[in-house]
Structure formats: structure tokens, C-alpha cells
Short mmCIF file of C-alpha atoms in Angstrom, two decimals:
data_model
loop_
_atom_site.label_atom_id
_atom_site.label_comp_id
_atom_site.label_asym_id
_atom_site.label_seq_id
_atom_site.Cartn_x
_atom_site.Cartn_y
_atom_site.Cartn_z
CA UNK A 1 65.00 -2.80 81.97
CA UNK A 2 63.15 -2.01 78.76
CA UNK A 3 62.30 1.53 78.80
CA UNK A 4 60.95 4.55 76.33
CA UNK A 5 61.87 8.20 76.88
CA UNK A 6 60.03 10.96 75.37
CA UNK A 7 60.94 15.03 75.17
CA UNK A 8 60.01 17.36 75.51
CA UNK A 9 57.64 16.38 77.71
CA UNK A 10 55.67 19.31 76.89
CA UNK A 11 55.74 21.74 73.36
CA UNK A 12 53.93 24.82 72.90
CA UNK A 13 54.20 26.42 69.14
CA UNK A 14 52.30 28.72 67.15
CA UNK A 15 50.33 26.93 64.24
CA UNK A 16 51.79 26.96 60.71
CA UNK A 17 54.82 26.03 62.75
CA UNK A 18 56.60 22.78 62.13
CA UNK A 19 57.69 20.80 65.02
CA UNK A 20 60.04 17.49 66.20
CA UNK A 21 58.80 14.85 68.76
CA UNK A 22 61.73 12.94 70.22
CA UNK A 23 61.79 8.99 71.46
CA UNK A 24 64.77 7.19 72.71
CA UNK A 25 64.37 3.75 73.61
CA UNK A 26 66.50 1.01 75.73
CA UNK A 27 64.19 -2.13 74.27
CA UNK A 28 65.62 -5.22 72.87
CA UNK A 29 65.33 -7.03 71.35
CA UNK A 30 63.20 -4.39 69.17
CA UNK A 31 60.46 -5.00 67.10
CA UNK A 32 58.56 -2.45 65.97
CA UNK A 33 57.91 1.23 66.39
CA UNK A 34 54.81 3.22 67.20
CA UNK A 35 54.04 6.71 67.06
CA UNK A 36 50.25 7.27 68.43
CA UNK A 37 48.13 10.58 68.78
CA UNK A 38 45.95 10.61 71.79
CA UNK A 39 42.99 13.34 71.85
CA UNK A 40 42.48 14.69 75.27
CA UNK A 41 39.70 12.45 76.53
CA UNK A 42 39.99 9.67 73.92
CA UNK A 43 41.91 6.47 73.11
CA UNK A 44 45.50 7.08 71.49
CA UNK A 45 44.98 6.72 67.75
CA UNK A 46 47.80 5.52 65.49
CA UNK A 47 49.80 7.13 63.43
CA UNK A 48 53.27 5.28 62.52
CA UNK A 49 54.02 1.79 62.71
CA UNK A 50 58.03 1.36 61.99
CA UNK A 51 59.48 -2.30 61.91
CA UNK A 52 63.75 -2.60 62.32
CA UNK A 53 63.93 -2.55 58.64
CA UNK A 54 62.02 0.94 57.91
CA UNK A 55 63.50 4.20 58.57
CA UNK A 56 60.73 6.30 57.84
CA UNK A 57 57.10 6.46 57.40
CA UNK A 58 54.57 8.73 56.38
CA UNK A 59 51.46 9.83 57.32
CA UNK A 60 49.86 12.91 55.80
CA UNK A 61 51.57 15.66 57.88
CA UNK A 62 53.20 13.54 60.12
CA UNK A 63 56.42 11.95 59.08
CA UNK A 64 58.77 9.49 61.66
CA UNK A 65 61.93 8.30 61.33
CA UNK A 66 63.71 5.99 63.39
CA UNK A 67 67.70 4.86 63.76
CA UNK A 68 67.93 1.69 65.03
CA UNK A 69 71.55 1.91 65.83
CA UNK A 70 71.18 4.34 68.67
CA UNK A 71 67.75 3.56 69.05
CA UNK A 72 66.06 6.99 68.86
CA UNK A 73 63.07 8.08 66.65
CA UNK A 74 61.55 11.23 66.18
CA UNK A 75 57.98 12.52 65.17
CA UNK A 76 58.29 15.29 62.61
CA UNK A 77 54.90 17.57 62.40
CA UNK A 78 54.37 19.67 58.96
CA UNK A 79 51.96 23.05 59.10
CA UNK A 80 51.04 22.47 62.47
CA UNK A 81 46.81 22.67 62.98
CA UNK A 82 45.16 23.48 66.06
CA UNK A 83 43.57 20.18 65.96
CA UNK A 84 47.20 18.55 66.31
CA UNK A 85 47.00 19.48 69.84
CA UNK A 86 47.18 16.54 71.74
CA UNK A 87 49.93 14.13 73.35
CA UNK A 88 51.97 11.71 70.84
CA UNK A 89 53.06 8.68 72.37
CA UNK A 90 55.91 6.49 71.42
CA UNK A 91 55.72 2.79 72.03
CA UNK A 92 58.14 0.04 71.46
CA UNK A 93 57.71 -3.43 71.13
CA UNK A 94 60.59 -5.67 71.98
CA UNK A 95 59.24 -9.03 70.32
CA UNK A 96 59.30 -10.05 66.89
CA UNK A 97 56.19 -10.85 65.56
CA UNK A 98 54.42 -10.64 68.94
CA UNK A 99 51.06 -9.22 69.70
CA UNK A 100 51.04 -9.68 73.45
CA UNK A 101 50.15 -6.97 75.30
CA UNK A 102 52.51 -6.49 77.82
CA UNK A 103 55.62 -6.06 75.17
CA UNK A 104 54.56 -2.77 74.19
CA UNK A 105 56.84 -0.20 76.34
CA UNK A 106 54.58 3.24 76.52
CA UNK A 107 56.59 6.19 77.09
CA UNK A 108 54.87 8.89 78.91
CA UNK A 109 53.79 11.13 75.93
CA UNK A 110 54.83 14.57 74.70
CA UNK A 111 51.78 17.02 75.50
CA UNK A 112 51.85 19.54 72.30
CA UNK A 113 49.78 22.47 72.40
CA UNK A 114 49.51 24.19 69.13
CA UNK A 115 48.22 27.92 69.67
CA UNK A 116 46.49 30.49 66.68
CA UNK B 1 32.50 0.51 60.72
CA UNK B 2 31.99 0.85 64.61
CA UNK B 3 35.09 1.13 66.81
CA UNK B 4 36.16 0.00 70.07
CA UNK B 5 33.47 1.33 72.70
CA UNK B 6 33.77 1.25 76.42
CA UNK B 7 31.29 2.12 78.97
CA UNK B 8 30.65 3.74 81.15
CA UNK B 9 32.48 6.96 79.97
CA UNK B 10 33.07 8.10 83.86
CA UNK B 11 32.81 6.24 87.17
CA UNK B 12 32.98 7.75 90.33
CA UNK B 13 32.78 5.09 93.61
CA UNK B 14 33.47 4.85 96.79
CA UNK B 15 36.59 3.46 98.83
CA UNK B 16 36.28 0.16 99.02
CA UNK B 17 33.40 -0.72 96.48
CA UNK B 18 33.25 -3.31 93.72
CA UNK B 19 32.85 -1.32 90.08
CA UNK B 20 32.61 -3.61 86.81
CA UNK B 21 34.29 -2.04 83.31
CA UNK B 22 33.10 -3.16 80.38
CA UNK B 23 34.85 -3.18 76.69
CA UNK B 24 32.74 -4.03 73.45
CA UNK B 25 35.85 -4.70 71.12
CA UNK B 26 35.71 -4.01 66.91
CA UNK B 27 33.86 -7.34 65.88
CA UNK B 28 36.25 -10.44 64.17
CA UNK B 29 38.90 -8.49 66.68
CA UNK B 30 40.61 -11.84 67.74
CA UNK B 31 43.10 -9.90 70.35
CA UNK B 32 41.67 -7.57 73.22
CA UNK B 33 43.67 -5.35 75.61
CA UNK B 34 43.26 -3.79 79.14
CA UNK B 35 45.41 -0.61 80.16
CA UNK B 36 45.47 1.46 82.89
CA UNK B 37 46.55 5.26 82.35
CA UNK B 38 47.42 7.22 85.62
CA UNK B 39 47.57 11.13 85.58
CA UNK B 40 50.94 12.18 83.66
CA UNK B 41 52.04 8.56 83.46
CA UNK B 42 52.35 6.15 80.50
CA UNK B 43 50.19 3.06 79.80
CA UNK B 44 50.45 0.02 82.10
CA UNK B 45 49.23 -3.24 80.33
CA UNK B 46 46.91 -5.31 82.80
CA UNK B 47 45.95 -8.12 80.85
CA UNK B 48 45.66 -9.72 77.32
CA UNK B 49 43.13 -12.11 75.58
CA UNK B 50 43.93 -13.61 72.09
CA UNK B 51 41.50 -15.96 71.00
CA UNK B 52 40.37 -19.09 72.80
CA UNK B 53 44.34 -19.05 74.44
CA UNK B 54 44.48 -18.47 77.90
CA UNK B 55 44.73 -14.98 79.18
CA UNK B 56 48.06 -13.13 80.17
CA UNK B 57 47.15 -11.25 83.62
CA UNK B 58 50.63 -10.36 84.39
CA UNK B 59 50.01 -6.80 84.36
CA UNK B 60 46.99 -7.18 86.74
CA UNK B 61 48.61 -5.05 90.14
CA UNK B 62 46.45 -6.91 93.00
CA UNK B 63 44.47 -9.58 93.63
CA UNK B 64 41.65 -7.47 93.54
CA UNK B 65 41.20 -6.94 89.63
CA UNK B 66 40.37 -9.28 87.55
CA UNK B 67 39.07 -9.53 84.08
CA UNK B 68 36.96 -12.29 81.42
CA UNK B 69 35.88 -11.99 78.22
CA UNK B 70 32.95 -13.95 76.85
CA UNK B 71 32.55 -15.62 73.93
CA UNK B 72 35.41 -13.74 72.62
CA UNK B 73 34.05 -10.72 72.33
CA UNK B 74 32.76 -8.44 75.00
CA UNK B 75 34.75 -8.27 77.83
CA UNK B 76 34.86 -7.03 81.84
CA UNK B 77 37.16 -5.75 84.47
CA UNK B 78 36.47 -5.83 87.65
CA UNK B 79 38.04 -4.07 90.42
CA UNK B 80 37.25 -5.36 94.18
CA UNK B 81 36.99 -3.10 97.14
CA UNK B 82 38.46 -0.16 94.95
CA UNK B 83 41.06 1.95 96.83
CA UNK B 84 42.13 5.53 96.04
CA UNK B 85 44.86 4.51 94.02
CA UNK B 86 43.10 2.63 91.16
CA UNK B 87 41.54 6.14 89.96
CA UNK B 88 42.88 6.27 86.72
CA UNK B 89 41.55 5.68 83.00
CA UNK B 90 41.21 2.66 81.69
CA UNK B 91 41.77 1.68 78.05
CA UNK B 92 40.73 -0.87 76.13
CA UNK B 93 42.60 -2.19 72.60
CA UNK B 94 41.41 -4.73 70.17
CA UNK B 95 43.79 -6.01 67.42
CA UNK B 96 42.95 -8.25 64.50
CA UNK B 97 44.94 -11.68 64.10
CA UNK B 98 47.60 -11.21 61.08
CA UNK B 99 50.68 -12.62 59.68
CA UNK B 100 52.08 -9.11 59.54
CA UNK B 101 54.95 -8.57 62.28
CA UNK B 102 53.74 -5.22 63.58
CA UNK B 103 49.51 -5.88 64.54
CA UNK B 104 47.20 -2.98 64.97
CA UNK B 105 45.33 -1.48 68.32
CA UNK B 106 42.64 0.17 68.30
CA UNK B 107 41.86 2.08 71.45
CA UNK B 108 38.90 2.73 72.83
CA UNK B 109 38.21 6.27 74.45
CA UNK B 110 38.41 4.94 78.13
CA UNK B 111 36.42 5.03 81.58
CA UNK B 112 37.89 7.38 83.82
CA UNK B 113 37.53 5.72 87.45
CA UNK B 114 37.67 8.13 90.47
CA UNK B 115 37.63 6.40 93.61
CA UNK B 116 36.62 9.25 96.65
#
């Protein structure tokens, strides 16, 4: 069964901190990678998008990597902010060059709470 | 440019009620989502439109929901003689159409549905 973990499932740190999201995944065949911020009370936003081929990608302060060989990826966070309080959801998609809908495995999110 | 919008923001019905969800996707969006997000839980796709192609209502749970989008743009879900259980939020996604293997969502910030 095609599923995504996520821990911790929650993270409290003081800002200015740095911090490490974890994703394991049991999806295949895999696809691509997505790391996606979700504001209490909105829509998840995204952040990463990481095909098989990419190891790690970028965004400002956020920085993902993922290992395709055990099929784990990680969300780094740089000088955390208050405003990166919020829960970071990893989502897999196990079919190449697919946009259907129901191929994207959601894990349940990591709820990060970043504290002055 | 305007982003995926979803109204209303909050809906709060009674058991056993009909309620209508509507989902105004980013325009030239050829791809449009439905998701249901339960308390603590991760997304559960409901159903997919991609162009003129038949819809994928696989994820739909009952009978009771059901979903069309017109003229390929604006779309609705409805949920039939609403039970306690379908209280939830409920996301809509648009994607554009690209050759790229990994395609974009864009969320929209939900309708919370409470069913009393």
C-alpha cells in the first residue's frame, strides 16, 4: 500500500533556530516529491517539487533533500521566522508524468510552531 | 494574478441536508482537484477533472457526493443528506497542462463544512 510518513508529528523551537522535517515514503513506482507549507486556515502552498533524478532543491530558507534509495526526504528550515509556523506536508506521487489526482500520497503533516 | 478561490469560507448545516461547494479555479487551469481534509488527518483526493476527459471520482466516499464542472472552469460539489462525518475542509487544486513531469497545484484556502 502506497503510504507517506511524516515526524515529528509536531516541533516546537525557538526562532533563529534551524530545524529538520522528516518524510519516509513506501510509493512506487515514485515520481516526484513535494514539500508544501499549509497556513493554518489556508490551502497548502508549495514549496519543493523533487523528481527521482534531483536530490535537493532550494527555496529561500527552505532547502529538501531526498534519497531515493531508502526513500526518505527531509525538509531543512534556515533562521526559523515566526511566520514559518505552520504544518509542512510531504506528498508523493507514484506515476511518472501523471497529473491525476488521486496519485498524490499526503502524509499527515508536521505541525511546527516557531516561538519568540 | 488571482488564485484559486472557494466559497463559501465556512458552512455549517444540518444532519441530513443537501450543501453545494463551489471552486472558481486560476483561469487557462486545464486540471481541477477536490480534497477532503479531516481534523489531524492527511488529504483524501475525491475527484479529478482534466480538460474535456472524463472525470476520475474514485476518491468520491458515498453515493451521496458528487461533483461537475462547467465549461471547464468553475466547478461544484455537492454533498446529499450530509451526515456528521463529512465535517471536514474541503480543498480545491487547479494545475496547468504541461509537458513537465512534476505539474503544479495550487490550493485554494478551503470551506470548512460542519455538519451539527
Amino acid at each position: 500500500k502506497n503510504q507517506v510518513e511524516q515526524s515529528p508529528q509536531s516541533l516546537i523551537i525557538l526562532e533563529g533556530k534551524n530545524c529538520t522535517l522528516q518524510c519516509n515514503y513506501t510509493v512506487s513506482p515514485f515520481s516526484n516529491l513535494r514539500w508544501y507549507k499549509q497556513d493554518t486556515g489556508r490551502g497548502p502552498v508549495s514549496l519543493t517539487i523533487m523528481t527521482f533524478s534531483e536530490n535537493t532543491k532550494s527555496n529561500g530558507r527552505y532547502t529538501a533533500t531526498l534519497d531515493a534509495d531508502t526513500k526518505q526526504s527531509s525538509l531543512h528550515i534556515t533562521a526559523s521566522q515566526l511566520s514559518d509556523s505552520a504544518s509542512y506536508i510531504c506528498v508523493v506521487s507514484p506515476t511518472v508524468g501523471d497529473n491525476y489526482g488521486q496519485n498524490f500520497v499526503f502524509g499527515p503533516g508536521t505541525r511546527l510552531s516557531v516561538l519568540p | 494574478g488571482a488564485g484559486v478561490s472557494q466559497s463559501p469560507s465556512n458552512k455549517v448545516t444540518e444532519k441530513g441536508k443537501d450543501v453545494e461547494l463551489r471552486c472558481d479555479p486560476i483561469s487557462g487551469h486545464t486540471a481541477l482537484y477536490w480534497y477532503r481534509q479531516s481534523l489531524g488527518q492527511g488529504l483524501e483526493f475525491l475527484i479529478y477533472f482534466q480538460g474535456n476527459s472524463a472525470p476520475d471520482k474514485s476518491g468520491l466516499p458515498s453515493d451521496r457526493f458528487s461533483a461537475e464542472r462547467t465549461g471547464g472552469s468553475v466547478s461544484t460539489l455537492t454533498i446529499q443528506r450530509t451526515q456528521q462525518e463529512d465535517s471536514a475542509v474541503y480543498l480545491c487544486a487547479s494545475s496547468p497542462w504541461t509537458s513537465k513531469p512534476a505539474h503544479e497545484q495550487y490550493f485554494g484556502p478551503g470551506t470548512r463544512l460542519t455538519v451539527t
